[in-house]
Amino acid sequence: MILPVEIKQFVNDGATFYVSHSGGKDSQAMYALLRRHIPYNQIVVVHAHLGEVEWPGVVQHIQSNVDHHVNIVRAVKKDGSEKTLLGMVEERGMWPSSSCRQCTSDLKRNPIMKFIRHDVRTRQTNPQKIAINCMGIRAEESAARAKKQPLRFNESESCNVRDVWDWMPIFDLTTTDVFQVIADAGQKPFWTYERNERLSCVFCIMGSLNDLRHGAERNPELYRKYVDLENRIGHTMFMKGKEPVYLEEHIGIPAAEPTWTG
Ligand code: SF4
């Protein structure tokens, strides 16, 4: 990995590198590479936790593959209670979509930025208050992502007391490269990659049939919740052409009836 000259300068200036870690392969490879090039005390790891909709064990996976403390952030509502994906869907009466990914902005990006704003203020070792928001986004993932600038000044998050930059350190890596970086670090990706293409919410609004089916097989109770929620609000996560299609029909797995223990 060759560090851009701007990044080398930020390292010299004492900038803090905030590594957004989802537990997925891209985050894991990004951290492994940064660990080689950025001084230990200039790295901070942050995970935006999505609660029950995440694959169980993700937090433990991150913790066992980083040398840093893992800061866990969650989205909160104005009244201080936790904001959850299923709660948001229930309140809005609709699912987010790939063109309007409110789930990503509300549940991941915003809590991470809130953490960065607070943390950078308190860092004595970062006199210029430079925050580098590191994201494991890669050009190969989609045409839209390929058009992104891998290093960009984040104007809306910067102000007279801090400079925030968005950086995509593994922007040019292929999927094969990513798995190789993980192997070279002596690590393994999260176990779901044995079958999944991506690690996201168990049931992602952009999930492939393969990943959704695996999610339903391994997490029947959570699957039931999604199926029930779709039925209750009458709005579906997916469309078939221009028609809505309910999750059970979409993936072809009937949800189990709830089990009563009382
Ligand atoms: S993984 Fe999918 S459903 Fe979950 S927050 Fe991200 S885009 Fe939304």
Tab-separated table of C-alpha atoms and ligand atoms in Angstrom:
chain	number	residue	atom	x	y	z
A	1	MET	CA	0.000	0.000	0.000
A	2	ILE	CA	1.394	3.400	-0.973
A	3	LEU	CA	0.173	6.211	1.226
A	4	PRO	CA	-0.950	9.357	-0.620
A	5	VAL	CA	1.328	12.328	0.189
A	6	GLU	CA	-1.567	14.119	1.875
A	7	ILE	CA	-2.032	11.160	4.217
A	8	LYS	CA	1.680	11.114	5.082
A	9	GLN	CA	1.389	14.782	5.969
A	10	PHE	CA	-1.698	14.104	8.116
A	11	VAL	CA	0.233	11.405	9.973
A	12	ASN	CA	3.035	13.910	10.656
A	13	ASP	CA	0.495	16.490	11.773
A	14	GLY	CA	-0.857	14.076	14.398
A	15	ALA	CA	-4.216	13.389	12.722
A	16	THR	CA	-6.499	10.720	14.153
A	17	PHE	CA	-7.577	7.937	11.782
A	18	TYR	CA	-11.086	6.722	12.631
A	19	VAL	CA	-11.561	3.248	11.185
A	20	SER	CA	-15.245	2.469	10.592
A	21	HIS	CA	-15.372	-1.272	11.151
A	22	SER	CA	-18.506	-3.183	10.190
A	23	GLY	CA	-16.934	-6.587	10.771
A	24	GLY	CA	-17.014	-7.233	7.020
A	25	LYS	CA	-14.054	-8.273	4.882
A	26	ASP	CA	-13.393	-4.764	3.555
A	27	SER	CA	-13.200	-3.235	7.035
A	28	GLN	CA	-10.989	-6.073	8.187
A	29	ALA	CA	-8.564	-5.658	5.283
A	30	MET	CA	-8.584	-1.861	5.675
A	31	TYR	CA	-7.660	-2.125	9.348
A	32	ALA	CA	-4.917	-4.683	8.638
A	33	LEU	CA	-3.341	-2.344	6.071
A	34	LEU	CA	-3.676	0.795	8.175
A	35	ARG	CA	-2.138	-1.011	11.107
A	36	ARG	CA	1.035	-1.388	9.033
A	37	HIS	CA	1.232	2.258	7.960
A	38	ILE	CA	-0.376	4.436	10.627
A	39	PRO	CA	1.085	4.756	14.150
A	40	TYR	CA	-0.873	2.765	16.733
A	41	ASN	CA	-1.869	5.775	18.828
A	42	GLN	CA	-3.317	7.575	15.800
A	43	ILE	CA	-5.865	4.834	15.051
A	44	VAL	CA	-9.319	4.662	16.627
A	45	VAL	CA	-11.743	1.840	15.765
A	46	VAL	CA	-15.495	2.530	15.672
A	47	HIS	CA	-18.327	0.101	15.052
A	48	ALA	CA	-21.889	1.294	14.492
A	49	HIS	CA	-23.931	-1.449	16.122
A	50	LEU	CA	-27.300	-2.241	14.600
A	51	GLY	CA	-28.497	-4.534	17.375
A	52	GLU	CA	-30.583	-7.581	16.551
A	53	VAL	CA	-30.505	-7.052	12.770
A	54	GLU	CA	-26.748	-7.670	12.681
A	55	TRP	CA	-25.296	-11.174	12.455
A	56	PRO	CA	-24.643	-12.414	15.993
A	57	GLY	CA	-20.934	-12.518	16.791
A	58	VAL	CA	-19.871	-9.570	14.625
A	59	VAL	CA	-18.634	-7.470	17.547
A	60	GLN	CA	-16.589	-10.379	18.918
A	61	HIS	CA	-15.150	-10.945	15.455
A	62	ILE	CA	-13.979	-7.317	15.249
A	63	GLN	CA	-12.566	-7.414	18.763
A	64	SER	CA	-10.569	-10.541	18.071
A	65	ASN	CA	-9.042	-9.123	14.878
A	66	VAL	CA	-7.949	-5.653	15.994
A	67	ASP	CA	-5.338	-4.526	18.526
A	68	HIS	CA	-7.372	-1.481	19.515
A	69	HIS	CA	-10.324	-0.945	21.780
A	70	VAL	CA	-13.531	-1.161	19.721
A	71	ASN	CA	-15.758	1.868	20.300
A	72	ILE	CA	-19.355	0.818	19.802
A	73	VAL	CA	-21.833	3.511	18.820
A	74	ARG	CA	-25.589	3.296	18.357
A	75	ALA	CA	-28.153	5.621	16.903
A	76	VAL	CA	-30.383	7.373	19.421
A	77	LYS	CA	-33.655	9.223	19.077
A	78	LYS	CA	-34.292	12.739	20.414
A	79	ASP	CA	-35.778	11.268	23.602
A	80	GLY	CA	-32.555	9.292	24.216
A	81	SER	CA	-34.003	5.869	23.385
A	82	GLU	CA	-32.287	3.615	20.856
A	83	LYS	CA	-33.134	4.042	17.206
A	84	THR	CA	-33.402	0.667	15.496
A	85	LEU	CA	-33.866	-0.363	11.913
A	86	LEU	CA	-37.102	-2.255	12.506
A	87	GLY	CA	-38.386	0.574	14.707
A	88	MET	CA	-37.686	3.098	11.953
A	89	VAL	CA	-39.502	0.954	9.408
A	90	GLU	CA	-42.472	0.530	11.719
A	91	GLU	CA	-42.701	4.292	12.351
A	92	ARG	CA	-42.362	5.288	8.697
A	93	GLY	CA	-44.549	2.438	7.451
A	94	MET	CA	-41.980	1.704	4.771
A	95	TRP	CA	-38.585	0.140	4.167
A	96	PRO	CA	-35.585	2.116	3.069
A	97	SER	CA	-34.539	1.587	-0.537
A	98	SER	CA	-31.215	1.463	-2.354
A	99	SER	CA	-31.811	4.995	-3.656
A	100	CYS	CA	-32.828	6.293	-0.212
A	101	ARG	CA	-30.685	4.445	2.273
A	102	GLN	CA	-31.890	6.202	5.366
A	103	CYS	CA	-30.808	3.136	7.337
A	104	THR	CA	-27.142	3.714	6.479
A	105	SER	CA	-27.187	7.432	7.184
A	106	ASP	CA	-29.261	7.264	10.378
A	107	LEU	CA	-27.865	4.081	11.882
A	108	LYS	CA	-24.250	4.070	10.739
A	109	ARG	CA	-22.912	7.315	9.272
A	110	ASN	CA	-24.491	9.757	11.718
A	111	PRO	CA	-23.576	7.928	14.951
A	112	ILE	CA	-20.002	7.451	13.701
A	113	MET	CA	-19.698	11.142	12.803
A	114	LYS	CA	-21.127	12.124	16.157
A	115	PHE	CA	-18.479	9.968	17.832
A	116	ILE	CA	-15.705	11.504	15.696
A	117	ARG	CA	-16.820	15.071	16.474
A	118	HIS	CA	-16.709	14.363	20.182
A	119	ASP	CA	-13.526	12.277	20.185
A	120	VAL	CA	-11.334	14.565	18.090
A	121	ARG	CA	-12.135	17.458	20.404
A	122	THR	CA	-10.651	15.603	23.353
A	123	ARG	CA	-7.392	14.386	21.725
A	124	GLN	CA	-4.391	16.263	23.116
A	125	THR	CA	-2.088	14.450	20.671
A	126	ASN	CA	-3.950	15.914	17.693
A	127	PRO	CA	-3.407	19.673	18.135
A	128	GLN	CA	-4.761	20.586	14.719
A	129	LYS	CA	-7.893	18.454	15.294
A	130	ILE	CA	-7.625	16.599	11.999
A	131	ALA	CA	-10.003	13.639	11.751
A	132	ILE	CA	-9.626	11.106	8.948
A	133	ASN	CA	-12.825	9.126	8.506
A	134	CYS	CA	-11.602	5.828	7.004
A	135	MET	CA	-14.149	3.740	5.106
A	136	GLY	CA	-13.715	0.364	3.425
A	137	ILE	CA	-15.390	1.408	0.179
A	138	ARG	CA	-13.986	-0.023	-3.071
A	139	ALA	CA	-14.331	1.082	-6.691
A	140	GLU	CA	-14.993	-2.481	-7.833
A	141	GLU	CA	-18.207	-2.712	-5.804
A	142	SER	CA	-20.376	-0.634	-8.137
A	143	ALA	CA	-20.302	1.956	-10.910
A	144	ALA	CA	-21.501	4.604	-8.435
A	145	ARG	CA	-18.711	3.796	-6.003
A	146	ALA	CA	-16.099	3.811	-8.750
A	147	LYS	CA	-16.911	7.492	-9.346
A	148	LYS	CA	-16.146	8.481	-5.754
A	149	GLN	CA	-13.055	10.408	-4.781
A	150	PRO	CA	-10.976	8.214	-2.442
A	151	LEU	CA	-9.737	11.218	-0.463
A	152	ARG	CA	-12.041	14.155	0.004
A	153	PHE	CA	-12.326	17.091	2.377
A	154	ASN	CA	-15.614	16.719	4.222
A	155	GLU	CA	-16.835	20.266	4.209
A	156	SER	CA	-20.104	19.729	6.022
A	157	GLU	CA	-18.396	18.003	8.993
A	158	SER	CA	-15.498	20.467	9.215
A	159	CYS	CA	-15.566	23.769	11.068
A	160	ASN	CA	-13.170	26.223	12.680
A	161	VAL	CA	-12.243	23.718	15.404
A	162	ARG	CA	-11.732	20.594	13.247
A	163	ASP	CA	-10.915	19.374	9.760
A	164	VAL	CA	-12.597	16.166	8.659
A	165	TRP	CA	-11.431	14.177	5.644
A	166	ASP	CA	-13.127	11.114	4.165
A	167	TRP	CA	-10.620	8.513	3.018
A	168	MET	CA	-11.132	5.150	1.306
A	169	PRO	CA	-7.776	3.426	1.865
A	170	ILE	CA	-8.670	0.222	-0.052
A	171	PHE	CA	-10.471	1.960	-2.927
A	172	ASP	CA	-8.392	0.205	-5.614
A	173	LEU	CA	-8.342	-3.275	-4.124
A	174	THR	CA	-10.187	-6.162	-5.780
A	175	THR	CA	-12.191	-8.724	-3.798
A	176	THR	CA	-9.329	-11.202	-4.249
A	177	ASP	CA	-6.866	-8.604	-2.895
A	178	VAL	CA	-9.076	-8.063	0.140
A	179	PHE	CA	-9.153	-11.743	1.080
A	180	GLN	CA	-5.409	-11.922	0.486
A	181	VAL	CA	-4.726	-8.981	2.835
A	182	ILE	CA	-6.773	-10.745	5.521
A	183	ALA	CA	-4.889	-14.016	4.990
A	184	ASP	CA	-1.546	-12.172	5.014
A	185	ALA	CA	-2.499	-10.725	8.392
A	186	GLY	CA	-2.945	-14.305	9.652
A	187	GLN	CA	-6.688	-13.802	10.041
A	188	LYS	CA	-9.933	-15.226	8.705
A	189	PRO	CA	-12.986	-13.283	7.530
A	190	PHE	CA	-16.252	-13.576	9.472
A	191	TRP	CA	-17.620	-17.128	9.198
A	192	THR	CA	-20.668	-16.173	7.100
A	193	TYR	CA	-18.403	-15.587	4.079
A	194	GLU	CA	-18.292	-19.364	3.727
A	195	ARG	CA	-21.655	-18.835	2.080
A	196	ASN	CA	-22.426	-15.111	1.949
A	197	GLU	CA	-21.285	-12.657	-0.672
A	198	ARG	CA	-21.517	-9.704	1.717
A	199	LEU	CA	-21.671	-9.135	5.425
A	200	SER	CA	-24.422	-6.646	6.100
A	201	CYS	CA	-27.593	-6.682	8.131
A	202	VAL	CA	-28.788	-10.315	8.112
A	203	PHE	CA	-31.590	-9.128	5.813
A	204	CYS	CA	-30.315	-6.181	3.821
A	205	ILE	CA	-32.570	-4.171	1.506
A	206	MET	CA	-29.894	-4.765	-1.138
A	207	GLY	CA	-29.140	-8.355	-0.173
A	208	SER	CA	-28.725	-11.071	-2.797
A	209	LEU	CA	-31.091	-14.067	-2.777
A	210	ASN	CA	-28.188	-16.209	-1.652
A	211	ASP	CA	-27.425	-14.011	1.362
A	212	LEU	CA	-31.079	-13.551	2.291
A	213	ARG	CA	-31.691	-17.308	2.198
A	214	HIS	CA	-28.667	-17.983	4.340
A	215	GLY	CA	-29.886	-15.330	6.771
A	216	ALA	CA	-33.345	-16.929	6.979
A	217	GLU	CA	-31.958	-20.426	7.516
A	218	ARG	CA	-29.632	-19.340	10.300
A	219	ASN	CA	-31.852	-16.730	11.971
A	220	PRO	CA	-35.435	-18.043	11.818
A	221	GLU	CA	-36.759	-15.820	14.627
A	222	LEU	CA	-35.403	-12.634	13.113
A	223	TYR	CA	-36.733	-13.731	9.723
A	224	ARG	CA	-40.175	-14.142	11.270
A	225	LYS	CA	-39.971	-10.556	12.593
A	226	TYR	CA	-39.200	-9.186	9.122
A	227	VAL	CA	-42.010	-11.204	7.549
A	228	ASP	CA	-44.473	-10.054	10.228
A	229	LEU	CA	-43.389	-6.425	9.870
A	230	GLU	CA	-43.874	-6.480	6.103
A	231	ASN	CA	-47.360	-7.909	6.570
A	232	ARG	CA	-48.237	-5.392	9.270
A	233	ILE	CA	-47.219	-2.273	7.350
A	234	GLY	CA	-48.181	-3.612	3.910
A	235	HIS	CA	-44.918	-2.433	2.406
A	236	THR	CA	-42.255	-4.805	1.115
A	237	MET	CA	-38.469	-4.738	1.181
A	238	PHE	CA	-38.237	-5.875	-2.442
A	239	MET	CA	-39.941	-5.409	-5.794
A	240	LYS	CA	-40.340	-7.905	-8.610
A	241	GLY	CA	-40.254	-5.686	-11.664
A	242	LYS	CA	-42.684	-2.932	-10.695
A	243	GLU	CA	-44.684	-5.106	-8.299
A	244	PRO	CA	-44.015	-5.475	-4.591
A	245	VAL	CA	-42.968	-8.952	-3.534
A	246	TYR	CA	-43.150	-10.182	0.049
A	247	LEU	CA	-39.963	-11.553	1.571
A	248	GLU	CA	-41.217	-15.134	1.934
A	249	GLU	CA	-42.155	-15.253	-1.728
A	250	HIS	CA	-39.002	-13.424	-2.767
A	251	ILE	CA	-36.629	-15.897	-1.178
A	252	GLY	CA	-38.892	-18.951	-1.253
A	253	ILE	CA	-38.567	-19.914	2.418
A	254	PRO	CA	-41.683	-19.936	4.625
A	255	ALA	CA	-41.191	-18.244	7.989
A	256	ALA	CA	-41.612	-20.602	10.942
A	257	GLU	CA	-44.573	-20.045	13.234
A	258	PRO	CA	-43.595	-18.365	16.501
A	259	THR	CA	-42.863	-20.854	19.269
A	260	TRP	CA	-44.654	-20.406	22.589
A	261	THR	CA	-42.798	-21.335	25.703
A	262	GLY	CA	-45.166	-19.990	28.369
B	1	SF4	S1	-26.833	-3.366	5.637
B	1	SF4	FE1	-28.490	-2.905	4.209
B	1	SF4	S2	-30.351	-2.789	5.455
B	1	SF4	FE2	-28.600	-2.715	6.850
B	1	SF4	S3	-28.234	-0.548	7.193
B	1	SF4	FE3	-26.921	-1.147	5.475
B	1	SF4	S4	-28.140	-0.776	3.613
B	1	SF4	FE4	-29.530	-0.716	5.369
